[in-house]
Short mmCIF file of C-alpha atoms in Angstrom, two decimals:
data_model
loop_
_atom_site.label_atom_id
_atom_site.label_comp_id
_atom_site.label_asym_id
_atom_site.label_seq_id
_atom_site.Cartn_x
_atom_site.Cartn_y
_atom_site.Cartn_z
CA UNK A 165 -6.90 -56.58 56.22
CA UNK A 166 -8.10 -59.94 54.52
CA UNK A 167 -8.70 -58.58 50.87
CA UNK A 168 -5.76 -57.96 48.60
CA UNK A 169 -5.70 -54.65 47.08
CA UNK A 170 -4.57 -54.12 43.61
CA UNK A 171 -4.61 -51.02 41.29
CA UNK A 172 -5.26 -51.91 37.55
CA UNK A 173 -3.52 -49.38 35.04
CA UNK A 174 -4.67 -48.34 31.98
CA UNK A 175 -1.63 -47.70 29.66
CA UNK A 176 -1.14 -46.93 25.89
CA UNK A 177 1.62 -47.64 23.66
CA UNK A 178 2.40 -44.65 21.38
CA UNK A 179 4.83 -45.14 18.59
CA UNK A 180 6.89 -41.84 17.87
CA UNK A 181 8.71 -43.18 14.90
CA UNK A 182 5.55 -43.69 12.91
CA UNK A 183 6.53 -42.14 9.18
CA UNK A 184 3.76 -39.32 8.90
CA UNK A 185 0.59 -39.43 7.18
CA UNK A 186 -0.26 -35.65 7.40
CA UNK A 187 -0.95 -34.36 3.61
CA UNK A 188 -1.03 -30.84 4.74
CA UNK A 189 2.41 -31.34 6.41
CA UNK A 190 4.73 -34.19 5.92
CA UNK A 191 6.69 -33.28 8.70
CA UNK A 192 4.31 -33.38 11.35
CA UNK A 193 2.76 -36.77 12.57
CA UNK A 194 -0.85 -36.73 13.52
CA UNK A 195 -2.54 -38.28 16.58
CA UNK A 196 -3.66 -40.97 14.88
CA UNK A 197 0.54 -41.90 13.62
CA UNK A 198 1.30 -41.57 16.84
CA UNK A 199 -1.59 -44.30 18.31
CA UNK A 200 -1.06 -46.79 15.73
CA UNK A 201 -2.02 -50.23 16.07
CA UNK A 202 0.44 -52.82 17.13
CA UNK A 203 1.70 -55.95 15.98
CA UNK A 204 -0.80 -58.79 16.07
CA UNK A 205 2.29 -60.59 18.06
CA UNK A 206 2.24 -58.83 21.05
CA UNK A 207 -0.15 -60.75 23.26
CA UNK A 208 -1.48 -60.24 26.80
CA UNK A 209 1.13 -62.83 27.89
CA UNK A 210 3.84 -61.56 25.93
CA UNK A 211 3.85 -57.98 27.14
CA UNK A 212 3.32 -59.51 30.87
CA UNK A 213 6.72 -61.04 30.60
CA UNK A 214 7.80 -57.77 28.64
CA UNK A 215 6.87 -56.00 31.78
CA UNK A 216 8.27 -58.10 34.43
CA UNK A 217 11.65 -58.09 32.64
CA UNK A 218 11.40 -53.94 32.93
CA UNK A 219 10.78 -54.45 36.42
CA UNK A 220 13.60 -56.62 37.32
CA UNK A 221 15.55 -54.68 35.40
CA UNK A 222 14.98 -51.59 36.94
CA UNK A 223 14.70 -53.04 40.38
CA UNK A 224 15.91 -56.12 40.29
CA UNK A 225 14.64 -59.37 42.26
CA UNK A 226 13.36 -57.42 44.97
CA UNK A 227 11.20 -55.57 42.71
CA UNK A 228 10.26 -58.69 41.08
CA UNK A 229 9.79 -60.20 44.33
CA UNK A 230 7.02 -57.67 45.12
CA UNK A 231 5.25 -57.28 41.93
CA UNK A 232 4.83 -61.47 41.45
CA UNK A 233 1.05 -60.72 40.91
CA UNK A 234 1.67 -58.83 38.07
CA UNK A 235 -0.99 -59.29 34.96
CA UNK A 236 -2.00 -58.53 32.08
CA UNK A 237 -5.80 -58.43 31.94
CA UNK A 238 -6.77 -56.97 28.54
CA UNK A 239 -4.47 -55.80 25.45
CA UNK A 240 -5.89 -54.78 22.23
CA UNK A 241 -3.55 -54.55 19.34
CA UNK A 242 -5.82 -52.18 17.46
CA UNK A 243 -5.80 -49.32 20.25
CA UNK A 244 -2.44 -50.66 21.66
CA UNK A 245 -4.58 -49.75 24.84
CA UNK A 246 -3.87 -52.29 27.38
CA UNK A 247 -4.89 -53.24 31.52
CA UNK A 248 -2.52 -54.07 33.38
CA UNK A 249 -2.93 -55.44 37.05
CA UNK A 250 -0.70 -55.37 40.16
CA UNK A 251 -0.36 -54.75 43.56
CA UNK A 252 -1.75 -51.54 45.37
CA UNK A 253 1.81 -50.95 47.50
CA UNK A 254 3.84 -51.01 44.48
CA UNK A 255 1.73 -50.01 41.69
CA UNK A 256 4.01 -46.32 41.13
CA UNK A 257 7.11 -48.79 40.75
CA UNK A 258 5.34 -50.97 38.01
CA UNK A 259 4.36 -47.76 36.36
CA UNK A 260 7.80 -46.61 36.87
CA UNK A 261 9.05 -49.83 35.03
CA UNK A 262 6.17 -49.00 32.10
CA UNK A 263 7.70 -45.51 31.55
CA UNK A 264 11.54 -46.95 31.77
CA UNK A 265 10.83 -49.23 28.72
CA UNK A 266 11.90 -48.54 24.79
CA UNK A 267 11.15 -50.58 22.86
CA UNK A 268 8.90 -53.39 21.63
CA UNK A 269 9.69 -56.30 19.19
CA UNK A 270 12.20 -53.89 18.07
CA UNK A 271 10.33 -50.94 17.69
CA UNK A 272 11.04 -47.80 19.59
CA UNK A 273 7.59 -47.36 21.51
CA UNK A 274 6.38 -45.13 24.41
CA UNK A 275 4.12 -46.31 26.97
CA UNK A 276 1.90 -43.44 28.76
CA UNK A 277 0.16 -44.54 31.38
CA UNK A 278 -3.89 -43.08 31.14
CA UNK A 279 -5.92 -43.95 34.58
CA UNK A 280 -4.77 -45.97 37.78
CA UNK A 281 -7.85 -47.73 39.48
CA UNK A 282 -8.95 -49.51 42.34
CA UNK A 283 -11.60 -51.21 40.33
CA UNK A 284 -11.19 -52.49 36.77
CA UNK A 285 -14.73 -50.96 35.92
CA UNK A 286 -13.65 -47.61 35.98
CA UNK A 287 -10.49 -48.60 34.24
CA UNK A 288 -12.63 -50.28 31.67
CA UNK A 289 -15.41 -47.22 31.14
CA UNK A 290 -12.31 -44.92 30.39
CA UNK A 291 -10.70 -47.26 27.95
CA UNK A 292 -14.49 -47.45 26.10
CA UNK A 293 -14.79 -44.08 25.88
CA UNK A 294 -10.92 -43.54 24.51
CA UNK A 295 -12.10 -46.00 22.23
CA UNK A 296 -15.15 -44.18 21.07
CA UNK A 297 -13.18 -40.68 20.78
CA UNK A 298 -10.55 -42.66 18.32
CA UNK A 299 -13.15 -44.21 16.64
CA UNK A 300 -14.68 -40.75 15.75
CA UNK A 301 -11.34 -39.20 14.50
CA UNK A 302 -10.73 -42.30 12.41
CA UNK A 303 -13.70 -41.77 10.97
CA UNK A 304 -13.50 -37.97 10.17
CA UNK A 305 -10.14 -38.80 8.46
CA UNK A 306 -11.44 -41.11 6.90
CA UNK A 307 -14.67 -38.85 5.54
CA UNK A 308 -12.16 -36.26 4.90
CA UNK A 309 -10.01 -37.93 2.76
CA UNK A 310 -12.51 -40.15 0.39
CA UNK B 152 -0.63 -26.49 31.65
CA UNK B 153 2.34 -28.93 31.07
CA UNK B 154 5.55 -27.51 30.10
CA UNK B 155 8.70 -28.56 28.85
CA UNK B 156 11.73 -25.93 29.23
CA UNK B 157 14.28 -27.92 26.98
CA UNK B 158 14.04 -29.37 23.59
CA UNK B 159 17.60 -29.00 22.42
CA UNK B 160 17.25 -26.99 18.89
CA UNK B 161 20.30 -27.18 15.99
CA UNK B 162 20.11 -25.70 12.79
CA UNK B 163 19.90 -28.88 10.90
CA UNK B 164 17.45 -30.73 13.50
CA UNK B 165 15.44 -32.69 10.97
CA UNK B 166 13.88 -34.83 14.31
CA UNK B 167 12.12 -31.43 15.58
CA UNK B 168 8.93 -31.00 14.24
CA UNK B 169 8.33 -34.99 15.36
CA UNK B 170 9.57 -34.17 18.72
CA UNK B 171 7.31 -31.04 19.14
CA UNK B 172 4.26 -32.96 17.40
CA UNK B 173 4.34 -36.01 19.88
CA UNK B 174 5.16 -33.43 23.01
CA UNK B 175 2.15 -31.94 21.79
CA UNK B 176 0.24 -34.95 21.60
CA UNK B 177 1.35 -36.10 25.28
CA UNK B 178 -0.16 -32.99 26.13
CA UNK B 179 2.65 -30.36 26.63
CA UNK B 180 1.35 -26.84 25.97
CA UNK B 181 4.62 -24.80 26.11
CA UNK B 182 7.91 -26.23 24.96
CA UNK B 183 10.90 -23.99 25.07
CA UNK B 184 13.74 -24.56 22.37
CA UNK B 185 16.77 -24.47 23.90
CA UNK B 186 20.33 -23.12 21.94
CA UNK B 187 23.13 -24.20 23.73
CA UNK B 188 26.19 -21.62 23.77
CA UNK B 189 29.76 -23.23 24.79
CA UNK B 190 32.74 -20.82 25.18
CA UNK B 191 32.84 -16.77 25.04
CA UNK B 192 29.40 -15.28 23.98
CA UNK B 193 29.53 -13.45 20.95
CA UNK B 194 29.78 -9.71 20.90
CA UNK B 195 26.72 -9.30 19.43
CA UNK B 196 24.74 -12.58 19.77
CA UNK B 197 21.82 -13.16 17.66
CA UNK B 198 18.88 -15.79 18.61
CA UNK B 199 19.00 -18.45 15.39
CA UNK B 200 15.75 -19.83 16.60
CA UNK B 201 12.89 -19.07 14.01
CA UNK B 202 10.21 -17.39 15.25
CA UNK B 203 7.11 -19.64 14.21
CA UNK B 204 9.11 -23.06 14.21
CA UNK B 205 5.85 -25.06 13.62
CA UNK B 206 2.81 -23.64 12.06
CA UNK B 207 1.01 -26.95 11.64
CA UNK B 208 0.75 -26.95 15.52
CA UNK B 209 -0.79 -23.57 16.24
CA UNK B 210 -2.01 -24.20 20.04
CA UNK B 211 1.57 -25.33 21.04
CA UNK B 212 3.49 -22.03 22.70
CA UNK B 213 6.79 -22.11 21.44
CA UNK B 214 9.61 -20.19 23.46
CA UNK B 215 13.26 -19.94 22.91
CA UNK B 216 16.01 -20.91 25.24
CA UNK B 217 19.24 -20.16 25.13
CA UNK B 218 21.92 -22.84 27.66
CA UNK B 219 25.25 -21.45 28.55
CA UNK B 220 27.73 -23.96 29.63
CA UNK B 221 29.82 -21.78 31.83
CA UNK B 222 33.03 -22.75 32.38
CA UNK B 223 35.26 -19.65 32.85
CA UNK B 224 34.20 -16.92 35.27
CA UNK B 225 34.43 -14.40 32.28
CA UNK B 226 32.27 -15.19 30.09
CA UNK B 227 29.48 -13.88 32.96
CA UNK B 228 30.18 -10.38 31.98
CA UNK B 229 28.22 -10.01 28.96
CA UNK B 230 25.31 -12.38 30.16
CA UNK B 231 23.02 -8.83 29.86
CA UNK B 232 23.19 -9.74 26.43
CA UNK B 233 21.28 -12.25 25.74
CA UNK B 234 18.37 -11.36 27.87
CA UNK B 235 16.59 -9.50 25.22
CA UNK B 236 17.56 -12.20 22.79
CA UNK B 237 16.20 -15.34 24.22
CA UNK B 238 13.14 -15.85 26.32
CA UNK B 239 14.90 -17.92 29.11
CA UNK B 240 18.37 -17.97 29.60
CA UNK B 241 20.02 -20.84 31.48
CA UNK B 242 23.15 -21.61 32.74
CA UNK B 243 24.89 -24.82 33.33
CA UNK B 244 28.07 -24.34 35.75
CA UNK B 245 30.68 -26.78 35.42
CA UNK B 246 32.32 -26.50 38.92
CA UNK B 247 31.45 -25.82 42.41
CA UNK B 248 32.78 -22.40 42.34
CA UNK B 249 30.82 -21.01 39.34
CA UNK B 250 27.76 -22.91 40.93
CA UNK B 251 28.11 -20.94 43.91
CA UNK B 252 28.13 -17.72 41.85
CA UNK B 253 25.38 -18.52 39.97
CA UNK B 254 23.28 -19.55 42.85
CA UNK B 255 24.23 -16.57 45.29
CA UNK B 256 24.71 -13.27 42.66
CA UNK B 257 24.69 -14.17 39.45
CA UNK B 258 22.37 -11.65 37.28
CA UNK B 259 20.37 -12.41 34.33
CA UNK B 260 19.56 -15.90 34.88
CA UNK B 261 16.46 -17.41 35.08
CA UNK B 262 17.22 -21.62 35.48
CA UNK B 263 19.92 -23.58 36.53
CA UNK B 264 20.78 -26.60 34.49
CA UNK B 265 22.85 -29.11 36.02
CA UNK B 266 23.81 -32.04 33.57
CA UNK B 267 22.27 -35.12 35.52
CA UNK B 268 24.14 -37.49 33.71
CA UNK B 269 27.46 -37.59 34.43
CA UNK B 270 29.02 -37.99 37.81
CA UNK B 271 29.36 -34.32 38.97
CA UNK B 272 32.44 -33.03 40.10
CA UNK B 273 30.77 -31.27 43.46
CA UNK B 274 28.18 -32.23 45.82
CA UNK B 275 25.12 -30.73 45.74
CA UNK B 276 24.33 -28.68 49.06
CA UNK B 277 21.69 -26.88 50.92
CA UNK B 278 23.36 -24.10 51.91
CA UNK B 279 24.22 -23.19 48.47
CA UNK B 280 21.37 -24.46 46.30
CA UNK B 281 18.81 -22.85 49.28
CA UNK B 282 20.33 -19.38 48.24
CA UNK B 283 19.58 -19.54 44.55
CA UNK B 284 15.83 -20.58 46.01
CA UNK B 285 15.30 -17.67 47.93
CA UNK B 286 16.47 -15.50 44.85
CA UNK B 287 13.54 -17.19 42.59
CA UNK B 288 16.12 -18.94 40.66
CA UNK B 289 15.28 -23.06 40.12
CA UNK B 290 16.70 -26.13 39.44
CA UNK B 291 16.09 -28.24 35.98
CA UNK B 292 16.45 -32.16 35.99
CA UNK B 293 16.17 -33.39 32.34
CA UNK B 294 15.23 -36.61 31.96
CA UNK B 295 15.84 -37.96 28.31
CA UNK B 296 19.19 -40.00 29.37
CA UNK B 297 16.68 -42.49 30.83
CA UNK B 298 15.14 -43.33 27.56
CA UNK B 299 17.93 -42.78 25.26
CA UNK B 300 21.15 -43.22 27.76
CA UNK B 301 22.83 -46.36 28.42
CA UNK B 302 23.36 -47.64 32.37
CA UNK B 303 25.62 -45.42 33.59
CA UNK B 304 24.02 -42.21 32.68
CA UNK B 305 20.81 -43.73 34.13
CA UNK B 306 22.39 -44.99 37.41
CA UNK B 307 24.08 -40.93 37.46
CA UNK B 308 20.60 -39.29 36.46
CA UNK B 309 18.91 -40.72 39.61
CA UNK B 310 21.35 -40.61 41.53
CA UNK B 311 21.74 -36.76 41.19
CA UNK B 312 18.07 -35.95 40.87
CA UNK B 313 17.57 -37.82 44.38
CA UNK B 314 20.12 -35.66 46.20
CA UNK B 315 19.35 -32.65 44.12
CA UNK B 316 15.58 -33.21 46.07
CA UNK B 317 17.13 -33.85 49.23
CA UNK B 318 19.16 -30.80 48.96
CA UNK B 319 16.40 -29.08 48.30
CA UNK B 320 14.22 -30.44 51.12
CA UNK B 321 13.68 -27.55 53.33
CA UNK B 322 13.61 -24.99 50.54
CA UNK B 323 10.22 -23.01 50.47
CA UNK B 324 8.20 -23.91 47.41
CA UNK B 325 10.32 -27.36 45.85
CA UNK B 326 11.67 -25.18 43.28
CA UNK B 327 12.44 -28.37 40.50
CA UNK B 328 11.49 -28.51 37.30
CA UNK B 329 11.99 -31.42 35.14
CA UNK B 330 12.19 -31.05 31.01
CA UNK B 331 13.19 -33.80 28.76
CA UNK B 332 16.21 -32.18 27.18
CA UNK B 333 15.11 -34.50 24.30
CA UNK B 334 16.77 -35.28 21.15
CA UNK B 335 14.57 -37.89 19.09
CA UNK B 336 10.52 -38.30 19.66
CA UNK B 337 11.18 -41.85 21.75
CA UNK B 338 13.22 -40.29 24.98
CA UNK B 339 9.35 -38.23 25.65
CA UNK B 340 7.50 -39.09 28.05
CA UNK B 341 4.26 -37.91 29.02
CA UNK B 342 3.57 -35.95 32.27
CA UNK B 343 1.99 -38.01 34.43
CA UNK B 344 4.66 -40.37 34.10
CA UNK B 345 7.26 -37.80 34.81
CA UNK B 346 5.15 -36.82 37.90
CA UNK B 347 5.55 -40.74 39.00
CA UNK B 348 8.94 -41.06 38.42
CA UNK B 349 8.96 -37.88 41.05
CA UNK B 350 7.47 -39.64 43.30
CA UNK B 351 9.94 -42.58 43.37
CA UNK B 352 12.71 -39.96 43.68
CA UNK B 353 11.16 -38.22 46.66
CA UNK B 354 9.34 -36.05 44.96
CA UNK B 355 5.79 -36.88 45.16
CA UNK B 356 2.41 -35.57 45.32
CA UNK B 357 1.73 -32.07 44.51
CA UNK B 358 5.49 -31.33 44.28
CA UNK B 359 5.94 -33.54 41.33
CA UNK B 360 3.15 -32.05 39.77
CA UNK B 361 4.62 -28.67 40.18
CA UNK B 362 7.79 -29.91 38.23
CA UNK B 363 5.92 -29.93 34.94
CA UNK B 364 3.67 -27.23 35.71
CA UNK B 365 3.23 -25.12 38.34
CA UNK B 366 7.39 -24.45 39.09
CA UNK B 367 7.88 -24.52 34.89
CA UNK B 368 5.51 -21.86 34.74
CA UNK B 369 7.20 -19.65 37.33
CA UNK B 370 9.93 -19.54 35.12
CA UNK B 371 8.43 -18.51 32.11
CA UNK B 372 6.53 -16.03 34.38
CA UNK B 373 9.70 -14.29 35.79
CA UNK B 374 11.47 -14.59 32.48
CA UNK B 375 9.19 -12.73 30.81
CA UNK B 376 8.67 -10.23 34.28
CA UNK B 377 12.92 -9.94 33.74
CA UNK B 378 12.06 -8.39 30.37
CA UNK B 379 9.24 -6.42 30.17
CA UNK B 380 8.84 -5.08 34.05
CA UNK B 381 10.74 -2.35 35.82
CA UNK B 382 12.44 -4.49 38.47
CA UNK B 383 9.73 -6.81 38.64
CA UNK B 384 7.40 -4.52 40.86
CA UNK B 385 5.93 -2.18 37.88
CA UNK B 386 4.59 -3.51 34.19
CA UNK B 387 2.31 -1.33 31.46
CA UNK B 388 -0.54 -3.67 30.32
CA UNK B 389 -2.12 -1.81 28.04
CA UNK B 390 -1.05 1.52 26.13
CA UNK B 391 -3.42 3.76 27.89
CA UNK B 392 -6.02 3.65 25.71
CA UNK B 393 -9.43 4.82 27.60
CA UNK B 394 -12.17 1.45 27.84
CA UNK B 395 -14.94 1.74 26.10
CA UNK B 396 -17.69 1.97 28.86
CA UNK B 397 -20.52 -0.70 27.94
CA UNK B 398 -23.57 0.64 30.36
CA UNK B 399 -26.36 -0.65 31.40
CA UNK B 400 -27.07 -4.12 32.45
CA UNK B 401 -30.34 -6.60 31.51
CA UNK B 402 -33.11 -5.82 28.92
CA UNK B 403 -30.86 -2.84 27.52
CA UNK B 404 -28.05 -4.54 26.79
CA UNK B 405 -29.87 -7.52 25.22
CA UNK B 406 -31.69 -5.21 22.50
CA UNK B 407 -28.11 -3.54 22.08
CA UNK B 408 -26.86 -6.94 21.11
CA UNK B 409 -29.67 -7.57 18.68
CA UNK B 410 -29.22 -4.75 17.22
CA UNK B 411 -25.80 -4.96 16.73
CA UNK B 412 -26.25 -8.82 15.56
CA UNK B 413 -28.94 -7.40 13.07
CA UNK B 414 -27.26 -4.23 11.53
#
């Protein structure tokens, strides 16, 4: 009854605009297009506010009344993978707000929401291990290519 | 399995491949593209949909879909047509009396697609939605005007999807399925998020999971039942051939295999 509850969301932004980079088939964006890495301008604080705006626009001041605790705990540019904390009662409405939004800094972007949490361990362990897996096909692009 | 009934298709859709690349990478496993037929269907209507749209994406199950926006009570007579023709045929009624037909006896239909995003011009009821339920038919909400629409069509898409569930409510088996009825790569979205959008609509839990999956996949099911079943009750799997009987079990069957892996 004394602890607040929260439920920390690990989300990626996807970009399905990226031109493609597929030399079998120009057509055709690969995995990697679609995960690019974002602008070095969008900060933790930045896509907080970015966030909170989606909510109040979607459900205006009450929604923004109940979601005050809304934060940003870890973005990386590189993955676009980012953590995003808020309250336990309300968390499907903040996810709701992630799915309503379209763009970013004027890019069309898509944000897909990967693991909801109590705990920001777990939430952490799964981004690592994203991490690794998009590390590896980097890499075997990379090999493929040189 | 996540599937997605409606990806609008046009001749000169230059946006396609992109679109069925990132539903791919959201994790969609069977998209359907839909051709949408206004008016009188053709005597003798052909499906323009290539067969192998996308050969760079070989584990994505491509169907075709054909959406008739019926307006006129005669163009249901040749609807037999374009069973063999399409995969899934759908029909979007117009008014509250074709609606009723196509929820109570309409023939050859497989989905009913209502468009979400304008005000429609009748209100959506149990008594006549609960009939087309207990026929097998379901209901399609497609969700791209909240990416790509502006307020209104938003406001209209909720709006209808919420009583479209409520109507629904005491119908066995939810009988919803949502598709993105998308038309560039940025009005996806991926399931789970679909599935939580649901779930703000009053649609949660296991029923908004069926929405993408388990309900989608009844359609393609019966669709496909429609056309190659007698009635639905009788279907040939195989063309009688007689099995080939592989006896034995244990040591003999190992030595088999090494013998067959070494000659």
């Amino acid at each position: 009854m004394v602890r607040i509850k929260s439920r920390y969301l690990l989300f990626n932004i996807l970009y399905p605009n990226t031109p493609s980079s597929n030399p079998s088939d120009p057509t055709i964006p690969t995995h990697l297009d679609f995960n690019s890495p974002t602008d070095p301008a969008v900060t933790p604080q930045l896509l907080a506010s970015l966030i909170r705006d989606a909510v109040l626009l979607q459900f205006g001041d009450w929604g923004s009344g109940v979601t005050s605790s809304l934060s940003v705990k870890y973005f990386s540019p590189t993955t676009s993978t980012g953590i995003l904390r808020c309250p336990r009662e309300h968390h499907r409405l903040v996810w709701a707000a992630l799915t309503f939004i379209k763009e970013i800094l004027g890019k069309p972007v898509v944000i897909r929401v990967v693991r909801v949490s109590g705990t920001i361990k777990k939430v952490e362990q799964e981004g690592i291990k994203r991490a690794k897996e998009e590390i590896r096909l980097v890499r075997r692009v990379c090999f493929s290519r040189s | 399995m996540y599937y997605d009934l409606n990806v609008p298709w046009s001749p000169n859709s230059s946006e396609l491949p992109r679109i069925a690349a990132f539903l791919h990478e959201l994790g969609y496993n069977t998209i359907a593209l839909s051709h949408t037929l206004d008016g009188q269907i053709p005597a003798k209507p052909i499906n323009p949909i290539p067969t192998n749209p996308f050969p760079s994406l070989p584990s994505l199950r491509v169907l075709t879909r054909c959406t008739l926006i019926l307006d006129d009570p005669s163009q249901t007579q040749k609807l037999g047509l374009l069973t063999p023709i399409y995969d899934i045929v759908a029909i979007r009624p117009t008014n509250e009396k074709l609606l009723l037909s196509t929820c109570s006896q309409m023939e050859h239909v497989d989905l009913i697609s209502l468009d979400f995003g304008t005000r429609l011009p009748f209100l959506l009821k149990h008594k006549v939605l609960g009939t087309a339920i207990t026929r097998g038919l379901k209901f399609e909400v497609s969700y791209a005007g909240l990416a790509t629409g502006d307020v209104g069509v938003r406001r209209n898409l909720i709006g209808n999807a919420v009583s479209l569930v409520r109507a629904l409510k005491g119908a066995k088996g939810g009988g919803v399925v949502v598709s993105s009825e998308a038309r560039k790569a940025a009005a996806v979205r991926a399931p789970m998020d679909i599935v939580n959008l649901g779930g703000l609509w009053g649609y949660g839990g296991e029923r908004g999971r069926m929405g993408i999956g388990g309900e989608s996949r009844a359609v393609v099911v019966w669709a496909d039942m429609r056309r190659r079943s007698w009635r639905g009750v009788v279907d040939v799997l195989g063309l009688g051939e007689v099995p080939k009987v592989v006896e034995v079990a244990g040591r003999q069957k190992e030595k088999r295999k090494a013998e067959e892996e070494a000659g």
